[in-house]
XYZ file of C-alpha atoms in Angstrom:
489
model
C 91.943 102.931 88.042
C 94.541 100.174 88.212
C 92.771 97.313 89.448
C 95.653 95.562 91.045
C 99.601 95.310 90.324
C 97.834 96.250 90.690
C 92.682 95.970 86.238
C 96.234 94.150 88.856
C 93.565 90.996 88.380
C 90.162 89.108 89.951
C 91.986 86.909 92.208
C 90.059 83.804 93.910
C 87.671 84.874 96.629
C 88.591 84.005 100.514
C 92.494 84.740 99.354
C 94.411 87.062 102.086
C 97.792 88.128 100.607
C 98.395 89.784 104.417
C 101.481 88.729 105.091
C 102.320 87.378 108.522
C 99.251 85.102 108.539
C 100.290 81.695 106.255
C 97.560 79.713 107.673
C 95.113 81.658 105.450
C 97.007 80.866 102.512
C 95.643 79.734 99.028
C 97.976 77.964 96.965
C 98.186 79.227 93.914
C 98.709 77.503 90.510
C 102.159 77.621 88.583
C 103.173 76.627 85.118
C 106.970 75.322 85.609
C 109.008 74.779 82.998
C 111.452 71.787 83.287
C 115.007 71.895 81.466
C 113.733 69.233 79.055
C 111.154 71.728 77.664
C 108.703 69.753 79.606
C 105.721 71.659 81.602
C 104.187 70.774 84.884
C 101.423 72.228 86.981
C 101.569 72.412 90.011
C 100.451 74.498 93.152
C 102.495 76.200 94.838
C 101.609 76.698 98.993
C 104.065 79.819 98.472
C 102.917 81.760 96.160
C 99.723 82.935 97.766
C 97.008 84.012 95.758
C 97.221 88.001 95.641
C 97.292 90.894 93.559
C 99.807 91.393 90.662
C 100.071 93.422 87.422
C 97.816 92.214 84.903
C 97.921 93.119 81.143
C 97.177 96.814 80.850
C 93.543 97.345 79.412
C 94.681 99.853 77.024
C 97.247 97.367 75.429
C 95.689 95.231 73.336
C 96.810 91.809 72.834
C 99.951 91.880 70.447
C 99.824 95.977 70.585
C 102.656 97.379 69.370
C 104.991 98.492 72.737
C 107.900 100.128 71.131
C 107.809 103.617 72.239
C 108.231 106.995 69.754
C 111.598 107.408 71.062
C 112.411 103.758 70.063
C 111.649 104.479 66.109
C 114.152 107.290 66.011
C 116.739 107.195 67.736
C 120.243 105.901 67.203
C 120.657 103.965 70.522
C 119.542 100.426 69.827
C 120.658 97.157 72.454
C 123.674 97.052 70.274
C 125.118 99.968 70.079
C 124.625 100.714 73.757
C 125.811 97.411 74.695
C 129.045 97.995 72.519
C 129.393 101.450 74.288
C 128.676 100.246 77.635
C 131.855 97.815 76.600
C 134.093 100.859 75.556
C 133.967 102.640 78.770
C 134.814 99.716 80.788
C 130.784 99.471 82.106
C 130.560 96.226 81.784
C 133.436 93.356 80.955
C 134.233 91.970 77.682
C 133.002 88.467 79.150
C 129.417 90.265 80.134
C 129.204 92.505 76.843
C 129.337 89.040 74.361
C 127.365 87.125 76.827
C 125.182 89.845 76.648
C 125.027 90.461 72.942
C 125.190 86.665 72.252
C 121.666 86.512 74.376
C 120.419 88.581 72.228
C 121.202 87.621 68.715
C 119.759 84.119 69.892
C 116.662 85.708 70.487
C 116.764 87.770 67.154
C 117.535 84.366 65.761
C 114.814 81.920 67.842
C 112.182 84.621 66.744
C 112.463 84.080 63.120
C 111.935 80.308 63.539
C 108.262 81.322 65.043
C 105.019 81.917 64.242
C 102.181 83.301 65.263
C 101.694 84.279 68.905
C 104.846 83.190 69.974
C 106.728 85.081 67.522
C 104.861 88.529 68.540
C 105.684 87.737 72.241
C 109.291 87.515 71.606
C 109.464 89.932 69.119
C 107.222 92.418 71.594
C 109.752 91.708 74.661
C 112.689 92.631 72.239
C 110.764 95.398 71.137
C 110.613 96.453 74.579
C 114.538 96.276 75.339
C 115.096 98.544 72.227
C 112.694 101.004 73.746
C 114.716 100.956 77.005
C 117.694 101.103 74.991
C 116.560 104.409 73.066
C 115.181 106.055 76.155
C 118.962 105.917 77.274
C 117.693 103.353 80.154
C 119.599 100.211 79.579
C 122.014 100.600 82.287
C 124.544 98.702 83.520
C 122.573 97.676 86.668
C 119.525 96.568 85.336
C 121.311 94.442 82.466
C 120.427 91.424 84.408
C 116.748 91.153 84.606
C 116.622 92.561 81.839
C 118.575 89.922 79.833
C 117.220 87.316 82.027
C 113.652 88.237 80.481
C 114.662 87.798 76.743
C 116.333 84.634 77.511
C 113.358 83.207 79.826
C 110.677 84.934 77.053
C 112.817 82.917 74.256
C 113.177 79.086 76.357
C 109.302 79.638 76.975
C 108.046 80.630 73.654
C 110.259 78.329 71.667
C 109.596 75.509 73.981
C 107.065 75.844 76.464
C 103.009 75.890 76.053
C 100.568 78.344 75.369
C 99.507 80.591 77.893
C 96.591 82.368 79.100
C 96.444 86.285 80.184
C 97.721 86.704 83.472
C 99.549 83.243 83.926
C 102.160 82.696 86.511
C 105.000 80.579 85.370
C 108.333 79.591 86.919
C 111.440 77.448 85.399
C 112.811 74.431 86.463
C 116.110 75.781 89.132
C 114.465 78.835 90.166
C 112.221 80.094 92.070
C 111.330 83.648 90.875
C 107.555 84.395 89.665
C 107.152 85.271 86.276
C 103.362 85.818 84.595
C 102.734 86.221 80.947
C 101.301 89.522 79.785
C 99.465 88.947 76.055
C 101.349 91.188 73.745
C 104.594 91.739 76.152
C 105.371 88.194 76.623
C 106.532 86.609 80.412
C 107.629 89.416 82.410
C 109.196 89.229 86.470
C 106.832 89.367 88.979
C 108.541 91.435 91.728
C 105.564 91.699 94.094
C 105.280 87.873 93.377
C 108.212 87.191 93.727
C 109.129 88.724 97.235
C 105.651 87.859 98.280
C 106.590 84.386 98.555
C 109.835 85.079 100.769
C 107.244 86.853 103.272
C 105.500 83.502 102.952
C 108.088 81.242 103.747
C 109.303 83.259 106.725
C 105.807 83.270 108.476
C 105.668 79.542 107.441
C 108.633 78.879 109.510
C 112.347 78.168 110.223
C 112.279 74.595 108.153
C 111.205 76.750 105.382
C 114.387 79.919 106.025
C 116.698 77.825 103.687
C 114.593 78.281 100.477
C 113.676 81.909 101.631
C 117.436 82.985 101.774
C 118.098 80.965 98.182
C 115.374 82.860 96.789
C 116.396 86.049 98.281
C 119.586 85.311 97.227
C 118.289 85.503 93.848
C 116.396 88.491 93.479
C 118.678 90.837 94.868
C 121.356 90.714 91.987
C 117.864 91.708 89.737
C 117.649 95.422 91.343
C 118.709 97.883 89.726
C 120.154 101.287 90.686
C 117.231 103.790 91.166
C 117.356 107.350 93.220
C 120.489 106.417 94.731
C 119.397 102.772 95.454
C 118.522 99.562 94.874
C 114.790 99.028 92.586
C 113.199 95.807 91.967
C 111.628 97.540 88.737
C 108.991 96.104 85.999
C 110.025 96.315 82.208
C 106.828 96.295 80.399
C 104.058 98.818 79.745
C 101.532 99.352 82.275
C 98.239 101.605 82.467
C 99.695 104.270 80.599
C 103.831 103.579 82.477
C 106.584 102.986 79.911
C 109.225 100.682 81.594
C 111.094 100.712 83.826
C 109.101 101.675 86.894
C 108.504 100.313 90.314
C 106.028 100.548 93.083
C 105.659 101.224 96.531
C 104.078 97.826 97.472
C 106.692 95.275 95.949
C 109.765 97.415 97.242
C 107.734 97.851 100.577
C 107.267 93.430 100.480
C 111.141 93.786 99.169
C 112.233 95.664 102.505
C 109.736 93.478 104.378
C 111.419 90.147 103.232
C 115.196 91.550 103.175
C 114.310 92.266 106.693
C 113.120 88.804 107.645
C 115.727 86.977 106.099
C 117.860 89.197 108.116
C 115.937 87.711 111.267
C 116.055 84.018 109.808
C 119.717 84.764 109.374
C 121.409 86.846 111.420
C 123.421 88.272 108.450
C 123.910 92.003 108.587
C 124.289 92.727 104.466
C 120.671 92.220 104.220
C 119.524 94.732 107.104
C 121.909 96.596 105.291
C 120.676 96.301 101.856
C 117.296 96.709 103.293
C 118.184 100.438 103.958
C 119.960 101.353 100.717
C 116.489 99.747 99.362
C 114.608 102.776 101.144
C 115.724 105.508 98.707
C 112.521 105.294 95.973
C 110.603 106.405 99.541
C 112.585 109.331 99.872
C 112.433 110.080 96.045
C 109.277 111.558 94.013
C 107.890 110.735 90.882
C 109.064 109.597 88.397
C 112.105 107.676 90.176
C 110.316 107.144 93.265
C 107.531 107.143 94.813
C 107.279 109.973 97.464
C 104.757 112.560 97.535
C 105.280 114.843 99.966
C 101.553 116.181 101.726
C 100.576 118.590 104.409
C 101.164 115.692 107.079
C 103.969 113.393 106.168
C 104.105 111.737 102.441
C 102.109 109.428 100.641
C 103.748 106.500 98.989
C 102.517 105.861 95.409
C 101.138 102.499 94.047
C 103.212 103.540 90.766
C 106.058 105.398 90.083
C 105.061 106.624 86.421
C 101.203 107.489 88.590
C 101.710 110.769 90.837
C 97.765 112.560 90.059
C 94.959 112.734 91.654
C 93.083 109.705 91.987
C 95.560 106.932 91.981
C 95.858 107.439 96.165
C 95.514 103.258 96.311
C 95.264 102.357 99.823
C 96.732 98.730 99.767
C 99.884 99.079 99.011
C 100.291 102.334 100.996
C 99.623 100.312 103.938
C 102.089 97.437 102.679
C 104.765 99.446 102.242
C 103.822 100.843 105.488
C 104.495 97.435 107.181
C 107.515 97.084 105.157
C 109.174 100.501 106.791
C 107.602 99.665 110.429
C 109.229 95.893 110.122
C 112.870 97.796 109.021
C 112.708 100.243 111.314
C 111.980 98.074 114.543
C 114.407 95.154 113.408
C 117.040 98.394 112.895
C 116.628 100.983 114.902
C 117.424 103.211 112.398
C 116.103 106.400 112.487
C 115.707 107.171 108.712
C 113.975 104.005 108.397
C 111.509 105.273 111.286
C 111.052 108.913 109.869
C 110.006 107.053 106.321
C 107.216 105.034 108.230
C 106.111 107.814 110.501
C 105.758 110.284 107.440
C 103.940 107.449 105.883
C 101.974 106.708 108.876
C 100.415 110.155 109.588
C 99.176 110.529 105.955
C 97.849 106.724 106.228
C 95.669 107.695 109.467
C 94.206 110.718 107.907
C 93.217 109.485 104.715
C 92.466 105.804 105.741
C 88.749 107.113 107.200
C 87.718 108.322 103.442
C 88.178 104.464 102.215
C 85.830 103.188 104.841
C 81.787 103.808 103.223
C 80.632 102.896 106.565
C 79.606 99.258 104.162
C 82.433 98.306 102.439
C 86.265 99.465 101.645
C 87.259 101.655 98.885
C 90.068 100.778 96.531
C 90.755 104.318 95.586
C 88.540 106.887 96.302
C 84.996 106.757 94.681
C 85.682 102.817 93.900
C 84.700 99.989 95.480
C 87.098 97.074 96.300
C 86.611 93.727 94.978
C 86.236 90.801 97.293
C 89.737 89.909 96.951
C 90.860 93.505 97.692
C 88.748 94.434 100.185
C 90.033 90.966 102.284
C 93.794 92.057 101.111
C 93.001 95.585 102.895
C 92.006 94.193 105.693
C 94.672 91.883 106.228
C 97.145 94.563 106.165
C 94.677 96.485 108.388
C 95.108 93.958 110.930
C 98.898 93.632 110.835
C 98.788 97.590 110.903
C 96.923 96.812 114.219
C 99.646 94.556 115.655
C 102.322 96.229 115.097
C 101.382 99.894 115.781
C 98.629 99.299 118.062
C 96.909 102.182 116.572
C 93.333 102.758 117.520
C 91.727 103.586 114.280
C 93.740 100.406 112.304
C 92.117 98.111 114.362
C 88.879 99.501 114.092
C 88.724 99.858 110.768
C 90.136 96.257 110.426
C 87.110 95.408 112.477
C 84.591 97.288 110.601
C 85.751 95.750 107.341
C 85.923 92.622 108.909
C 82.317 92.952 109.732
C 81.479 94.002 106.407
C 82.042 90.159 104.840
C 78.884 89.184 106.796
C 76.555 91.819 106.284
C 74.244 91.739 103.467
C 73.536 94.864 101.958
C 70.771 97.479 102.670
C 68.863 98.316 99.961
C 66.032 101.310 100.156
C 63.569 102.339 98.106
C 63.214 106.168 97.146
C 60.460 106.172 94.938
C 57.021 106.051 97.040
C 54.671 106.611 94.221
C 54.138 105.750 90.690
C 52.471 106.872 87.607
C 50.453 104.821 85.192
C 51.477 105.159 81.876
C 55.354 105.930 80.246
C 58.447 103.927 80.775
C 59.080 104.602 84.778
C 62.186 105.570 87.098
C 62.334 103.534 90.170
C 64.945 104.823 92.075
C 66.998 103.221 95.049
C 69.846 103.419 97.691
C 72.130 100.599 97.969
C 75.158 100.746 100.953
C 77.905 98.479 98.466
C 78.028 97.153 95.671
C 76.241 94.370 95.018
C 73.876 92.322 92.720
C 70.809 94.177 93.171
C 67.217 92.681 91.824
C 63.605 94.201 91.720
C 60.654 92.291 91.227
C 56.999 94.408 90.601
C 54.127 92.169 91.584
C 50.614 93.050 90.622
C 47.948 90.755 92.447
C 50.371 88.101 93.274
C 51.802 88.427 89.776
C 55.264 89.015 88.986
C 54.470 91.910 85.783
C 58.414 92.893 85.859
C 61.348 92.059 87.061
C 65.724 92.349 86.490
C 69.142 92.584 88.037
C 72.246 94.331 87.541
C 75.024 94.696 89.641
C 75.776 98.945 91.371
C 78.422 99.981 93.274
C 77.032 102.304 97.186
C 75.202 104.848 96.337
C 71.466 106.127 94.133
C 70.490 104.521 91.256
C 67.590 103.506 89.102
C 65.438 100.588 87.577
C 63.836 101.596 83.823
C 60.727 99.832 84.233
C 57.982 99.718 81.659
C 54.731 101.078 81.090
C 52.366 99.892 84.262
C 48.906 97.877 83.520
C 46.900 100.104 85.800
C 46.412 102.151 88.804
C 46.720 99.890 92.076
C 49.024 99.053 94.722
C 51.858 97.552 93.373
C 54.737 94.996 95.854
C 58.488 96.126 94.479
C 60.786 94.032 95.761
C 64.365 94.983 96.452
C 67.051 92.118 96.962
C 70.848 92.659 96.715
C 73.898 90.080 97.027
C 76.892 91.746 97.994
C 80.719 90.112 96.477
C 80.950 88.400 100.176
C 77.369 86.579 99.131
C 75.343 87.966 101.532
C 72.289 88.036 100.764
C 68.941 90.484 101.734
C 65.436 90.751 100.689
C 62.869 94.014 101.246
C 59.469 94.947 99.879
C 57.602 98.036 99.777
C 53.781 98.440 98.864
C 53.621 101.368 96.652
C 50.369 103.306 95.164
C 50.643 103.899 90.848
C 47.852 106.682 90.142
């Protein structure tokens, strides 16, 4: 249901987010802002090419985000700022810094037009919302601010954008990507993505891991008794702020590493204070408890049926088993074994024997199915467990077999529109070509996900044998051919 964060987005084919294998990395391109207002593309070898929330497909483009609560209640970014200020919160230096970031914005948006005044005015709209839903804490003041001031420098500034962009400023290296009607917004699982990057890349690369590091951390914010690296903007039905199990999983995964490039005990520690969304359910965390251990949600707003995504269950599985073994600690182990035993049992029901579901009853994409099994695989080396290698095998496999395609409908009927029905094992481009004689009388394509479906085909000529032709290109681009001789009476 949400196609990556995670509708997240159709990343480029070939593209393994798995972390722990940089050699397979894409580069992916940036939009960086310089301090002169300048803008430069470039690729970065970091930021691998992966999933991450995309605009919401229920939000329109300039939609209106400010939420019922927003329009009627007397808690605005103001007045909760100035209160935050009269119990001693928050400084006087942080409450006008504060304030004084956002009257510039008020300000910078009247002096638009156009897009780039609804994308400012839709990320302030946003921080009232927060504001009224009594949300805008003390500890999540800084992204929070950091967004209106990086959403004004950009869109008083810096170029247009296109849906799903990933930009970055000039001095930093956080990931931010633009959202049409909610402006720029942090990319956590970006973000933290690349510091799992640039520890697999290497100890000449540990210097820019801990700087970055070093600059996410102050961005959590206090969630379930812990530290959140949380998303402010509407998602697939989630009002802000909520978080997910696979960028706080990557989060714990790259706390831990730069622990190992470092040798610095606050971030082994801060890695376990991180662990308290996976003790938490929904909505602060994202813990739901099952028969064999707990399943740990995609989203935190997302706790029904049907949202049981199986990538980042099994990143934030690698997250808990890289804590818990650089650790020892034994509430970092319980976590991944809970995890772990719900993982095994389900993980069978995402394998169609052809390709890899990305929630049950849907088919991954190319660049999902090759993100599962990268994780798969790492799954594999760490836990040597049986059936994530072999499934990490079998979906392997899967990119270089075409798919089978069978025919179901043996006999025709001359005259009326007909049904030809067929069974395809994933989804794939599937074509059907009716010759007559050595005469191609019909043919189409469309592309099915595994399972029965049908060709409409027209009236037939006349009784005879007919050649129907099956062919089918799966996302991978393998290809396969069939034909049947069939008798229409």
């Amino acid at each position: 249901m949400h196609r990556a964060l995670f509708g997240w987005i159709a990343v480029a084919a070939a593209a393994l987010w798995g972390l722990g294998h940089p050699a397979v990395s894409h580069a992916a391109r940036v939009i960086v802002l310089e301090r002169d207002g300048g803008a430069v593309v470039r690729d970065d070898p970091f930021l691998a090419v992966g999933p991450m929330p995309v605009p919401s497909r229920s939000t329109g483009a300039h939609a209106s985000v400010v939420s019922p609560r927003a329009q009627i209640s007397d808690r605005n970014v103001r007045t909760v700022l100035a209160a935050l200020s009269r119990a001693h919160a928050i400084s006087t230096g942080m409450y006008r810094r504060y304030l004084g970031s956002f009257n510039a914005a008020l300000s910078a948006v009247k002096r638009l037009s156009g897009t780039r005044a609804l994308e400012l005015e839709a990320v302030i709209e946003n921080l009232h919302a927060i504001a009224a839903d009594g949300m805008l804490t003390p500890s999540r003041l800084p992204a929070l601010f950091l967004t209106l001031d990086r959403n004004r420098h950009w869109w008083t500034t810096g170029p247009m954008l296109s849906s799903g962009q990933r930009v970055q400023f000039a001095g930093s290296q956080l990931v931010w990507q633009y959202y049409p009607g909610q402006g720029i917004e942090l990319q956590q699982l970006g973000s933290w993505g690349q510091a799992d990057w640039m520890y697999e890349a290497g100890p000449k690369y540990w210097r820019r891991l801990r700087s970055l590091v070093d600059e996410l951390i102050p961005l959590a914010a206090e969630r379930g008794g812990g530290p959140a690296w949380e998303y402010y903007f509407n998602f697939d039905g989630g009002t802000p702020p909520w978080t997910s199990a696979m960028s706080q999983g990557t989060a714990v995964q790259a706390l831990t590493q730069t622990y190992e490039a470092t040798h610095q005990g606050s971030y082994l520690a801060l890695a376990r204070r991180s662990l308290a969304v996976f003790k938490d359910g929904p909505p602060t965390g994202v813990a739901v408890p099952t028969s064999l251990g707990r399943r740990y949600l995609l989203y935190s707003f997302a706790p029904d049926a049907g949202e049981e995504v199986i990538n980042g269950f099994l990143q934030s599985l690698i997250g808990l088993f890289d804590y818990a073994t650089a650790s020892g600690d034994a509430e970092g182990w319980r976590l991944f074994r809970a995890g772990d035993a719900e993982a095994r049992a389900e993980l069978p029901s995402y394998d169609t024997g052809a390709w890899s579901l990305y929630q049950p009853g849907q088919e991954d994409t190319l660049d999902y199915h090759e993100l599962v099994t990268g994780f798969l695989e790492q799954l594999c080396t760490r836990t040597r467990a049986n059936l994530y290698c072999t499934t990490a095998k079998h979906f392997r496999a899967d990119l270089k077999e075409p798919p089978n395609i069978e025919l179901l409908t043996r006999r025709l009927h001359v005259g009326g529109t007909l049904s030809i029905r067929f069974r395809v094992s994933k989804i794939a481009r599937v074509g059907i070509t009716i010759v007559l004689r050595g005469r191609t009388i019909f043919l189409t394509s469309a592309t099915f996900p595994y399972g029965t479906h049908s060709f409409a085909v027209p009236a037939l000529p006349r009784p005879g044998s007919y050649e129907i032709q099956l062919d089918g290109t799966d996302l991978a681009g393998n290809y396969k051919q069939t034909s049947w001789t069939v008798t229409a009476s």
